[in-house]
Amino acid sequence: MYFFIEGMSSMDYKEHRKRLIDIHTKIFKQSHNDSKLMLKGAKALGLSINDKQIIFFDEGEREAYWDILTYERIKDNLSLRDHALVEPGLSNDEKEYLGKYRVHKTAIYKIGRHKGTTTEISRINDINTYDLSDINLAKEDIEGSIMFFRLLEID
């Protein structure tokens, strides 16, 4: 997950990231008993499954898995995020915060120059550029690389 929030400082980024991770953790704990859902997400990504146990070979597989479970509509034609916004489990404040995020579809992006803790990106076949707030990505020397991911934009 990557944040597209223009003008965000690195402290804002860290606070947003921590808060969203805390909310996601609650969402995952609520859905943890739904083994069919968990296995469906793993199968959709082609992950290894051994006796109903999902095997991740690296952190990238784990992040993609949680992204699919959270934001794709694989449970009753809704995402886990959609369910969390209407079902009990999160506080009203957490639901309001989660509801502020606009979830973009996954896409292929070209990585541009770094500007402090932000990285300029552009969606393939799109002339617009965006400033992406991600501290770890901004540390990588990957200008010109192509990546596939989902953006989250906060209003």
Short mmCIF file of C-alpha atoms in Angstrom, two decimals:
data_model
loop_
_atom_site.label_atom_id
_atom_site.label_comp_id
_atom_site.label_asym_id
_atom_site.label_seq_id
_atom_site.Cartn_x
_atom_site.Cartn_y
_atom_site.Cartn_z
CA MET A 1 0.00 0.00 0.00
CA TYR A 2 1.29 3.41 -0.90
CA PHE A 3 0.00 6.84 0.05
CA PHE A 4 -0.62 9.56 -2.50
CA ILE A 5 -0.93 12.64 -0.36
CA GLU A 6 0.63 15.81 -1.69
CA GLY A 7 2.39 17.99 0.85
CA MET A 8 2.59 15.28 3.53
CA SER A 9 5.57 15.50 5.87
CA SER A 10 7.46 12.39 6.96
CA MET A 11 5.89 12.70 10.45
CA ASP A 12 2.40 12.87 8.96
CA TYR A 13 3.24 9.82 6.89
CA LYS A 14 4.40 7.83 9.91
CA GLU A 15 1.28 8.78 11.88
CA HIS A 16 -1.05 7.86 9.00
CA ARG A 17 0.78 4.59 8.37
CA LYS A 18 0.68 3.56 12.05
CA ARG A 19 -3.00 4.39 12.41
CA LEU A 20 -3.93 2.53 9.24
CA ILE A 21 -1.87 -0.51 10.27
CA ASP A 22 -3.66 -0.57 13.65
CA ILE A 23 -7.05 -0.46 11.91
CA HIS A 24 -6.03 -3.14 9.40
CA THR A 25 -4.89 -5.37 12.26
CA LYS A 26 -8.36 -5.12 13.81
CA ILE A 27 -9.98 -5.91 10.47
CA PHE A 28 -7.76 -8.98 9.97
CA LYS A 29 -8.43 -10.24 13.50
CA GLN A 30 -12.17 -9.98 12.87
CA SER A 31 -11.89 -11.99 9.65
CA HIS A 32 -9.28 -14.48 10.89
CA ASN A 33 -11.87 -17.17 11.57
CA ASP A 34 -12.99 -17.08 7.93
CA SER A 35 -10.57 -19.69 6.57
CA LYS A 36 -12.45 -19.89 3.24
CA LEU A 37 -11.84 -16.18 2.69
CA MET A 38 -8.18 -16.48 3.68
CA LEU A 39 -7.61 -19.40 1.31
CA LYS A 40 -9.55 -17.69 -1.50
CA GLY A 41 -7.20 -14.70 -1.29
CA ALA A 42 -4.14 -16.96 -1.29
CA LYS A 43 -5.40 -18.91 -4.30
CA ALA A 44 -6.13 -15.68 -6.18
CA LEU A 45 -2.44 -14.78 -5.85
CA GLY A 46 -1.16 -18.27 -6.59
CA LEU A 47 0.45 -18.63 -3.16
CA SER A 48 1.55 -22.01 -1.86
CA ILE A 49 -0.94 -23.70 0.43
CA ASN A 50 -0.08 -26.78 2.48
CA ASP A 51 -2.87 -28.38 4.52
CA LYS A 52 -4.83 -25.09 4.69
CA GLN A 53 -1.70 -23.24 5.76
CA ILE A 54 -0.57 -20.36 3.53
CA ILE A 55 3.16 -20.24 2.83
CA PHE A 56 4.81 -16.88 2.06
CA PHE A 57 8.25 -16.88 0.47
CA ASP A 58 8.94 -13.20 1.11
CA GLU A 59 7.48 -10.01 2.54
CA GLY A 60 6.27 -8.91 -0.90
CA GLU A 61 3.96 -11.94 -1.10
CA ARG A 62 2.63 -11.22 2.38
CA GLU A 63 1.92 -7.55 1.56
CA ALA A 64 0.19 -8.44 -1.72
CA TYR A 65 -1.92 -11.01 0.12
CA TRP A 66 -3.12 -8.53 2.76
CA ASP A 67 -3.78 -5.94 0.06
CA ILE A 68 -5.99 -8.39 -1.87
CA LEU A 69 -7.89 -9.37 1.29
CA THR A 70 -8.38 -5.78 2.41
CA TYR A 71 -9.27 -3.98 -0.81
CA GLU A 72 -10.54 -6.47 -3.40
CA ARG A 73 -14.18 -7.53 -3.39
CA ILE A 74 -13.86 -11.22 -2.56
CA LYS A 75 -16.41 -11.58 0.24
CA ASP A 76 -20.07 -11.12 -0.73
CA ASN A 77 -18.91 -8.78 -3.52
CA LEU A 78 -17.42 -6.44 -0.89
CA SER A 79 -13.89 -5.91 0.38
CA LEU A 80 -12.95 -6.43 4.03
CA ARG A 81 -12.61 -2.64 4.19
CA ASP A 82 -16.20 -2.29 2.98
CA HIS A 83 -17.40 -4.77 5.60
CA ALA A 84 -15.42 -3.03 8.36
CA LEU A 85 -17.10 0.29 7.57
CA VAL A 86 -20.58 -1.12 8.27
CA GLU A 87 -20.08 -3.99 10.73
CA PRO A 88 -19.29 -3.77 14.46
CA GLY A 89 -15.65 -4.05 15.47
CA LEU A 90 -14.12 -0.68 14.70
CA SER A 91 -14.89 2.46 16.68
CA ASN A 92 -16.81 5.25 14.96
CA ASP A 93 -13.59 7.28 14.88
CA GLU A 94 -11.72 4.40 13.17
CA LYS A 95 -14.53 3.94 10.65
CA GLU A 96 -14.53 7.66 9.88
CA TYR A 97 -10.76 7.62 9.42
CA LEU A 98 -10.83 4.53 7.20
CA GLY A 99 -13.67 6.03 5.18
CA LYS A 100 -11.53 9.07 4.33
CA TYR A 101 -9.23 6.96 2.18
CA ARG A 102 -9.98 6.74 -1.50
CA VAL A 103 -8.80 3.35 -2.68
CA HIS A 104 -7.38 3.28 -6.17
CA LYS A 105 -7.37 0.18 -8.34
CA THR A 106 -4.04 -1.57 -8.73
CA ALA A 107 -2.00 -0.28 -11.66
CA ILE A 108 1.48 -0.25 -13.15
CA TYR A 109 3.55 2.81 -12.26
CA LYS A 110 6.87 4.17 -13.43
CA ILE A 111 9.07 5.38 -10.59
CA GLY A 112 10.57 8.84 -11.00
CA ARG A 113 12.85 11.08 -8.93
CA HIS A 114 12.89 11.23 -5.16
CA LYS A 115 12.11 14.51 -3.39
CA GLY A 116 12.95 13.97 0.27
CA THR A 117 10.47 11.40 1.58
CA THR A 118 8.30 11.51 -1.54
CA THR A 119 8.80 9.88 -4.90
CA GLU A 120 7.43 11.12 -8.20
CA ILE A 121 5.43 8.41 -9.96
CA SER A 122 3.32 8.15 -13.08
CA ARG A 123 0.78 5.56 -14.07
CA ILE A 124 1.70 3.82 -17.31
CA ASN A 125 -0.27 5.36 -20.22
CA ASP A 126 -1.07 8.46 -18.14
CA ILE A 127 0.69 11.80 -18.58
CA ASN A 128 -0.05 12.92 -15.01
CA THR A 129 2.58 12.59 -12.31
CA TYR A 130 1.95 12.17 -8.60
CA ASP A 131 4.03 12.67 -5.48
CA LEU A 132 3.96 9.44 -3.53
CA SER A 133 4.67 9.53 0.20
CA ASP A 134 6.59 6.41 1.20
CA ILE A 135 9.71 6.69 3.32
CA ASN A 136 11.14 3.28 2.41
CA LEU A 137 10.51 3.66 -1.32
CA ALA A 138 12.19 7.08 -1.24
CA LYS A 139 15.37 5.40 0.05
CA GLU A 140 15.55 2.98 -2.89
CA ASP A 141 17.62 3.72 -5.98
CA ILE A 142 14.97 2.56 -8.47
CA GLU A 143 14.28 5.58 -10.68
CA GLY A 144 12.90 4.38 -14.02
CA SER A 145 11.70 1.07 -12.57
CA ILE A 146 8.20 -0.21 -13.14
CA MET A 147 6.09 -1.34 -10.16
CA PHE A 148 2.60 -2.75 -9.72
CA PHE A 149 0.74 -1.52 -6.63
CA ARG A 150 -2.34 0.20 -5.25
CA LEU A 151 -2.50 3.82 -4.09
CA LEU A 152 -4.46 5.05 -1.10
CA GLU A 153 -5.41 8.71 -1.15
CA ILE A 154 -6.66 10.53 1.91
CA ASP A 155 -9.18 13.35 1.59
#
